[in-house]
mmCIF file of C-alpha atoms in Angstrom:
data_model
loop_
_atom_site.group_PDB
_atom_site.id
_atom_site.type_symbol
_atom_site.label_atom_id
_atom_site.label_comp_id
_atom_site.label_asym_id
_atom_site.label_seq_id
_atom_site.Cartn_x
_atom_site.Cartn_y
_atom_site.Cartn_z
ATOM 1 C CA MET A 16 -23.785 10.836 -28.967
ATOM 2 C CA GLU A 17 -23.657 14.626 -28.747
ATOM 3 C CA HIS A 18 -20.411 15.974 -27.370
ATOM 4 C CA PRO A 19 -20.581 18.874 -24.880
ATOM 5 C CA PHE A 20 -19.284 22.287 -25.882
ATOM 6 C CA THR A 21 -15.638 23.088 -25.141
ATOM 7 C CA TRP A 22 -13.444 26.055 -25.998
ATOM 8 C CA TYR A 23 -11.774 23.779 -28.512
ATOM 9 C CA ASN A 24 -14.898 24.055 -30.699
ATOM 10 C CA LEU A 25 -14.181 27.765 -31.232
ATOM 11 C CA LEU A 26 -10.890 27.027 -32.982
ATOM 12 C CA PRO A 27 -10.768 27.018 -36.804
ATOM 13 C CA GLN A 28 -11.831 23.774 -38.440
ATOM 14 C CA SER A 29 -8.479 23.439 -40.191
ATOM 15 C CA PHE A 30 -6.732 23.600 -36.800
ATOM 16 C CA GLN A 31 -9.133 21.046 -35.306
ATOM 17 C CA HIS A 32 -8.373 18.608 -38.119
ATOM 18 C CA ALA A 33 -4.635 18.979 -37.481
ATOM 19 C CA ILE A 34 -4.591 18.787 -33.656
ATOM 20 C CA GLY A 35 -6.964 16.894 -31.379
ATOM 21 C CA ASP A 36 -8.696 18.461 -28.400
ATOM 22 C CA HIS A 37 -6.715 16.309 -25.951
ATOM 23 C CA THR A 38 -3.466 17.759 -27.322
ATOM 24 C CA VAL A 39 -4.733 21.329 -27.005
ATOM 25 C CA PHE A 40 -5.906 20.850 -23.430
ATOM 26 C CA ALA A 41 -2.685 19.001 -22.546
ATOM 27 C CA LEU A 42 -0.753 22.036 -23.815
ATOM 28 C CA VAL A 43 -2.999 24.290 -21.714
ATOM 29 C CA ALA A 44 -2.275 22.154 -18.647
ATOM 30 C CA ALA A 45 1.471 22.224 -19.376
ATOM 31 C CA ILE A 46 1.482 26.008 -19.792
ATOM 32 C CA LEU A 47 -0.500 26.512 -16.586
ATOM 33 C CA LEU A 48 1.883 24.202 -14.749
ATOM 34 C CA LEU A 49 4.904 26.135 -16.027
ATOM 35 C CA LEU A 50 3.352 29.459 -14.980
ATOM 36 C CA PHE A 51 2.625 27.989 -11.557
ATOM 37 C CA ALA A 52 6.216 26.740 -11.257
ATOM 38 C CA PHE A 53 7.640 30.147 -12.224
ATOM 39 C CA ALA A 54 5.359 31.870 -9.706
ATOM 40 C CA ALA A 55 6.416 29.469 -6.938
ATOM 41 C CA ARG A 56 10.092 29.904 -7.849
ATOM 42 C CA ALA A 57 9.777 33.692 -7.826
ATOM 43 C CA ALA A 58 8.064 33.643 -4.417
ATOM 44 C CA LEU A 59 10.822 31.392 -3.063
ATOM 45 C CA ALA A 60 13.536 33.693 -4.451
ATOM 46 C CA LYS A 61 11.955 36.727 -2.777
ATOM 47 C CA ALA A 62 11.701 35.035 0.624
ATOM 48 C CA PRO A 63 14.217 36.375 3.224
ATOM 49 C CA ASP A 64 14.695 32.830 4.538
ATOM 50 C CA PRO A 65 13.638 30.033 2.111
ATOM 51 C CA THR A 66 13.567 27.513 4.972
ATOM 52 C CA VAL A 67 10.753 29.411 6.723
ATOM 53 C CA PRO A 68 7.264 28.712 5.270
ATOM 54 C CA ALA A 69 5.433 31.696 3.817
ATOM 55 C CA GLY A 70 2.768 33.263 5.997
ATOM 56 C CA GLU A 71 0.224 33.736 3.226
ATOM 57 C CA LEU A 72 -1.320 31.172 0.917
ATOM 58 C CA GLY A 73 0.215 31.261 -2.552
ATOM 59 C CA ALA A 74 1.944 29.324 -5.290
ATOM 60 C CA ARG A 75 4.943 28.637 -3.065
ATOM 61 C CA ASN A 76 2.858 27.067 -0.266
ATOM 62 C CA ILE A 77 0.905 24.879 -2.686
ATOM 63 C CA ALA A 78 4.070 23.771 -4.507
ATOM 64 C CA GLU A 79 5.828 22.929 -1.233
ATOM 65 C CA LEU A 80 2.806 20.979 -0.001
ATOM 66 C CA LEU A 81 2.506 18.903 -3.179
ATOM 67 C CA LEU A 82 6.252 18.329 -3.355
ATOM 68 C CA GLN A 83 6.369 17.241 0.286
ATOM 69 C CA LEU A 84 3.652 14.670 -0.385
ATOM 70 C CA VAL A 85 5.699 13.233 -3.246
ATOM 71 C CA VAL A 86 8.922 13.245 -1.191
ATOM 72 C CA ASN A 87 7.273 11.490 1.782
ATOM 73 C CA GLN A 88 5.790 8.797 -0.445
ATOM 74 C CA SER A 89 9.082 8.309 -2.280
ATOM 75 C CA ASP A 90 10.948 7.943 1.029
ATOM 76 C CA GLN A 91 8.512 5.252 2.179
ATOM 77 C CA ILE A 92 8.738 3.216 -1.031
ATOM 78 C CA ILE A 93 12.321 3.732 -2.243
ATOM 79 C CA GLY A 94 14.138 5.352 0.662
ATOM 80 C CA LYS A 95 16.302 8.453 0.823
ATOM 81 C CA GLN A 96 18.245 7.312 -2.258
ATOM 82 C CA GLY A 97 15.085 7.879 -4.295
ATOM 83 C CA ARG A 98 15.028 11.633 -3.677
ATOM 84 C CA LYS A 99 17.090 12.287 -6.784
ATOM 85 C CA TYR A 100 14.129 10.981 -8.770
ATOM 86 C CA VAL A 101 11.561 13.225 -7.048
ATOM 87 C CA PRO A 102 11.458 15.633 -10.063
ATOM 88 C CA PHE A 103 10.483 12.641 -12.227
ATOM 89 C CA PHE A 104 7.659 11.654 -9.863
ATOM 90 C CA ALA A 105 6.517 15.195 -9.088
ATOM 91 C CA THR A 106 6.197 16.029 -12.784
ATOM 92 C CA PHE A 107 3.828 13.101 -13.252
ATOM 93 C CA PHE A 108 1.811 13.966 -10.166
ATOM 94 C CA MET A 109 1.395 17.689 -10.829
ATOM 95 C CA PHE A 110 0.725 17.394 -14.560
ATOM 96 C CA ILE A 111 -1.816 14.584 -14.161
ATOM 97 C CA LEU A 112 -3.485 16.336 -11.221
ATOM 98 C CA LEU A 113 -3.813 19.606 -13.142
ATOM 99 C CA SER A 114 -5.009 17.776 -16.265
ATOM 100 C CA ASN A 115 -7.642 15.921 -14.239
ATOM 101 C CA LEU A 116 -8.863 19.081 -12.495
ATOM 102 C CA LEU A 117 -8.993 20.930 -15.814
ATOM 103 C CA GLY A 118 -11.923 18.748 -16.817
ATOM 104 C CA LEU A 119 -13.987 20.179 -13.941
ATOM 105 C CA LEU A 120 -13.864 23.696 -15.406
ATOM 106 C CA PRO A 121 -16.659 24.750 -17.777
ATOM 107 C CA GLY A 122 -15.609 24.522 -21.411
ATOM 108 C CA PHE A 123 -12.624 22.268 -20.759
ATOM 109 C CA ALA A 124 -12.097 18.530 -21.147
ATOM 110 C CA PRO A 125 -9.498 16.549 -19.198
ATOM 111 C CA PRO A 126 -6.640 15.550 -21.530
ATOM 112 C CA THR A 127 -6.270 12.438 -19.372
ATOM 113 C CA GLY A 128 -9.757 11.423 -20.512
ATOM 114 C CA ASN A 129 -8.220 10.535 -23.870
ATOM 115 C CA LEU A 130 -6.333 7.275 -24.322
ATOM 116 C CA ASN A 131 -3.634 8.917 -26.445
ATOM 117 C CA THR A 132 -2.597 11.136 -23.523
ATOM 118 C CA THR A 133 -2.573 8.362 -20.947
ATOM 119 C CA ILE A 134 -0.606 6.039 -23.244
ATOM 120 C CA GLY A 135 1.988 8.783 -23.689
ATOM 121 C CA LEU A 136 2.259 9.248 -19.920
ATOM 122 C CA ALA A 137 2.475 5.483 -19.348
ATOM 123 C CA LEU A 138 5.236 5.131 -21.949
ATOM 124 C CA CYS A 139 7.185 7.958 -20.282
ATOM 125 C CA SER A 140 6.939 6.083 -16.985
ATOM 126 C CA PHE A 141 7.911 2.784 -18.641
ATOM 127 C CA ILE A 142 10.925 4.222 -20.476
ATOM 128 C CA GLY A 143 11.912 6.281 -17.437
ATOM 129 C CA TYR A 144 12.094 3.462 -14.893
ATOM 130 C CA ASN A 145 14.011 1.233 -17.319
ATOM 131 C CA ILE A 146 16.553 4.003 -17.952
ATOM 132 C CA ILE A 147 16.871 4.535 -14.201
ATOM 133 C CA GLY A 148 17.403 0.796 -13.704
ATOM 134 C CA VAL A 149 20.187 0.709 -16.309
ATOM 135 C CA ARG A 150 21.834 3.824 -14.837
ATOM 136 C CA GLU A 151 21.782 2.333 -11.339
ATOM 137 C CA GLN A 152 22.907 -1.193 -12.201
ATOM 138 C CA GLY A 153 24.421 -1.043 -15.678
ATOM 139 C CA GLY A 154 24.223 -4.258 -17.651
ATOM 140 C CA ALA A 155 23.352 -6.191 -14.470
ATOM 141 C CA TYR A 156 19.860 -4.674 -14.675
ATOM 142 C CA PHE A 157 18.935 -7.112 -17.427
ATOM 143 C CA LYS A 158 19.811 -10.149 -15.286
ATOM 144 C CA HIS A 159 16.415 -10.156 -13.577
ATOM 145 C CA PHE A 160 14.818 -10.742 -16.991
ATOM 146 C CA ILE A 161 16.254 -14.269 -17.079
ATOM 147 C CA GLY A 162 15.532 -15.247 -13.482
ATOM 148 C CA PRO A 163 17.733 -16.338 -10.584
ATOM 149 C CA MET A 164 19.506 -19.147 -12.450
ATOM 150 C CA THR A 165 22.262 -17.340 -14.356
ATOM 151 C CA GLY A 166 25.118 -19.834 -14.217
ATOM 152 C CA LEU A 167 26.011 -23.510 -14.390
ATOM 153 C CA PRO A 168 26.685 -24.896 -10.896
ATOM 154 C CA ALA A 169 28.578 -28.032 -11.966
ATOM 155 C CA SER A 170 32.384 -27.886 -11.971
ATOM 156 C CA THR A 171 33.028 -30.394 -14.787
ATOM 157 C CA ILE A 172 32.279 -29.938 -18.477
ATOM 158 C CA ILE A 173 29.953 -32.959 -18.456
ATOM 159 C CA GLY A 174 28.117 -31.540 -15.461
ATOM 160 C CA LYS A 175 27.751 -28.153 -17.117
ATOM 161 C CA LEU A 176 26.327 -29.770 -20.259
ATOM 162 C CA GLY A 177 23.823 -31.628 -18.085
ATOM 163 C CA PHE A 178 22.596 -28.402 -16.477
ATOM 164 C CA LEU A 179 22.566 -26.430 -19.752
ATOM 165 C CA PRO A 180 19.031 -27.485 -20.902
ATOM 166 C CA LEU A 181 17.650 -26.644 -17.452
ATOM 167 C CA LEU A 182 19.360 -23.249 -17.578
ATOM 168 C CA LEU A 183 17.934 -22.484 -21.037
ATOM 169 C CA ILE A 184 14.420 -23.532 -19.994
ATOM 170 C CA SER A 185 14.614 -21.430 -16.846
ATOM 171 C CA ALA A 186 15.966 -18.365 -18.669
ATOM 172 C CA THR A 187 13.335 -18.645 -21.420
ATOM 173 C CA PHE A 188 10.498 -19.066 -18.930
ATOM 174 C CA PHE A 189 11.536 -16.080 -16.812
ATOM 175 C CA PHE A 190 12.208 -13.917 -19.880
ATOM 176 C CA ILE A 191 8.681 -14.522 -21.199
ATOM 177 C CA LEU A 192 7.234 -13.938 -17.724
ATOM 178 C CA GLU A 193 9.151 -10.683 -17.205
ATOM 179 C CA ALA A 194 8.378 -9.495 -20.737
ATOM 180 C CA PHE A 195 4.646 -9.887 -20.119
ATOM 181 C CA SER A 196 4.947 -8.315 -16.672
ATOM 182 C CA HIS A 197 6.821 -5.244 -17.912
ATOM 183 C CA GLY A 198 4.746 -4.961 -21.069
ATOM 184 C CA PHE A 199 1.507 -4.985 -19.114
ATOM 185 C CA ARG A 200 2.606 -2.096 -16.884
ATOM 186 C CA PRO A 201 2.115 0.744 -19.411
ATOM 187 C CA VAL A 202 -1.132 -0.883 -20.543
ATOM 188 C CA SER A 203 -2.411 -0.990 -16.969
ATOM 189 C CA LEU A 204 -1.272 2.564 -16.200
ATOM 190 C CA SER A 205 -2.871 4.049 -19.312
ATOM 191 C CA LEU A 206 -6.184 2.173 -19.145
ATOM 192 C CA ARG A 207 -6.675 2.829 -15.425
ATOM 193 C CA LEU A 208 -6.171 6.577 -15.727
ATOM 194 C CA PHE A 209 -8.136 6.851 -18.992
ATOM 195 C CA GLY A 210 -11.090 4.805 -17.776
ATOM 196 C CA ASN A 211 -11.500 6.634 -14.494
ATOM 197 C CA MET A 212 -11.159 10.135 -15.924
ATOM 198 C CA MET A 213 -13.363 9.490 -18.964
ATOM 199 C CA GLY A 214 -16.050 7.923 -16.781
ATOM 200 C CA ASP A 215 -15.900 10.717 -14.226
ATOM 201 C CA HIS A 216 -16.179 13.395 -16.932
ATOM 202 C CA GLU A 217 -19.118 11.646 -18.597
ATOM 203 C CA VAL A 218 -20.985 11.300 -15.280
ATOM 204 C CA ILE A 219 -20.560 14.981 -14.425
ATOM 205 C CA THR A 220 -21.638 16.033 -17.934
ATOM 206 C CA ALA A 221 -24.735 13.821 -17.780
ATOM 207 C CA PHE A 222 -25.898 15.188 -14.421
ATOM 208 C CA ILE A 223 -25.270 18.797 -15.452
ATOM 209 C CA LYS A 224 -27.649 18.218 -18.384
ATOM 210 C CA LEU A 225 -30.293 16.838 -16.018
ATOM 211 C CA THR A 226 -30.108 19.538 -13.386
ATOM 212 C CA LYS A 227 -28.080 22.720 -13.097
ATOM 213 C CA VAL A 228 -28.014 23.141 -9.313
ATOM 214 C CA VAL A 229 -27.391 21.140 -6.103
ATOM 215 C CA VAL A 230 -26.848 17.663 -7.609
ATOM 216 C CA PRO A 231 -23.856 18.589 -9.841
ATOM 217 C CA VAL A 232 -22.084 20.057 -6.785
ATOM 218 C CA ALA A 233 -21.845 16.617 -5.177
ATOM 219 C CA PHE A 234 -20.442 15.139 -8.386
ATOM 220 C CA TYR A 235 -17.939 17.983 -8.720
ATOM 221 C CA ALA A 236 -16.715 17.145 -5.208
ATOM 222 C CA MET A 237 -16.484 13.483 -6.169
ATOM 223 C CA GLY A 238 -14.702 14.440 -9.399
ATOM 224 C CA THR A 239 -12.124 16.439 -7.449
ATOM 225 C CA LEU A 240 -11.475 13.446 -5.216
ATOM 226 C CA VAL A 241 -11.136 11.133 -8.222
ATOM 227 C CA ALA A 242 -8.726 13.580 -9.887
ATOM 228 C CA VAL A 243 -6.436 13.604 -6.837
ATOM 229 C CA ILE A 244 -6.599 9.846 -6.284
ATOM 230 C CA GLN A 245 -5.837 8.959 -9.906
ATOM 231 C CA ALA A 246 -2.854 11.330 -10.046
ATOM 232 C CA PHE A 247 -1.582 9.803 -6.791
ATOM 233 C CA VAL A 248 -2.095 6.187 -7.978
ATOM 234 C CA PHE A 249 -0.211 6.785 -11.247
ATOM 235 C CA THR A 250 2.682 8.400 -9.371
ATOM 236 C CA LEU A 251 2.668 5.697 -6.700
ATOM 237 C CA LEU A 252 2.906 2.905 -9.263
ATOM 238 C CA SER A 253 5.734 4.727 -11.057
ATOM 239 C CA MET A 254 7.601 4.895 -7.735
ATOM 240 C CA ILE A 255 7.093 1.168 -7.202
ATOM 241 C CA TYR A 256 8.427 0.404 -10.675
ATOM 242 C CA VAL A 257 11.518 2.528 -10.004
ATOM 243 C CA ALA A 258 12.010 0.819 -6.632
ATOM 244 C CA LEU A 259 11.873 -2.593 -8.330
ATOM 245 C CA ALA A 260 14.278 -1.427 -11.048
ATOM 246 C CA ILE A 261 16.962 -0.311 -8.593
ATOM 247 C CA SER A 262 16.387 -2.774 -5.745
ATOM 248 C CA HIS A 263 18.884 -5.400 -6.964
ATOM 249 C CA GLY A 264 21.628 -2.849 -7.300
ATOM 250 C CA HIS A 265 21.092 -1.481 -3.798
ATOM 251 C CA ASP A 266 20.901 -4.967 -2.315
ATOM 252 C CA GLU A 267 24.334 -5.697 -3.760
ATOM 253 C CA GLU A 268 25.661 -2.384 -2.430
ATOM 254 C CA HIS A 269 24.429 -3.233 1.059
ATOM 255 C CA ASP A 270 26.018 -6.680 0.817
ATOM 256 C CA HIS A 271 29.365 -5.070 -0.031
ATOM 257 C CA GLU A 272 29.026 -2.446 2.691
ATOM 258 C CA ALA A 273 28.143 -4.937 5.431
ATOM 259 C CA PRO A 274 31.643 -6.474 5.796
ATOM 260 C CA HIS A 275 33.213 -3.018 5.998
ATOM 261 C CA GLN A 276 30.742 -1.898 8.655
ATOM 262 C CA SER A 277 31.302 -5.070 10.696
ATOM 263 C CA ARG A 278 35.036 -4.398 10.800
ATOM 264 C CA HIS A 279 34.402 -1.052 12.439
#
C-alpha cells in the first residue's frame, strides 16, 4: 500500500531510520502546544484584570475555554477535590486534541494514528492514576486489590484457622480480577485512540485521492469531530480511573468527618 506524502519524507534517510514519523509529528505537536501555552500565559499576564475575559479571540480565550471544559468534567466525576489534578487531565486533552487535528493538515500525519504513541499515552495515564491513588491513600490503596475480605472475623484461634482458606481464596480471586481489570485499561485506552485516528486518517486520504473538492470537505468536518471526541473520551476515562483510585480514601475521610459534623 502506497503511503501518502508527508513532510517527514523530506528529512534525510539517516534521520528517518533513527526516528519514526510518529515521533517527529508528536514533537511538532508538543512544540506547538508549548508555544500556544506561552502565548496564552503572556496574554493573561498583560491583562489589566485576569478575572475579566478578553474581548478579542486569541490564545488566552481558547486556553480558558478548553481548561474550563476539563474543570467542569473533573468536578462532575471527581468533585472539587479533583481540581489539583486538572493539569494532568488538561495535558492529555490538549496534546491528544492537537495531535489528532494535526492529521487534518496537508503533509502531516496524526501521531495518535500510531500505536506506539497511544501506548505511551495510555501508560502515562495508567502510571499516573496509580501514583495518585498511592499519594491519596498510602498503603491502603492496595487493599482494593484483594477485595473486601481483609481480615479474619472469628475471635478464637481455631475460628481464625477455619476462615483462613476462605480468606486466601477470596484474596487470590480478587487480586486476579483486579490485575486483569487494571491491566486491560491501558490496552483499551491505546487501542481505542489508535484505531479511531488511524481509520479516520485513512478514510480522509482515500477520499482525497478520489476527488479533490466537495466530498473531502464533509470528511474533514467528520475528522474534526472525531478528533475532539477521541481526545475527550481518553481524558474522561483517565478522570474515571483517578476517581476510582481515590474514592476509598475520600469515603474514609467522610466517615471520620461525619461524627465531628454531627456534634456541631
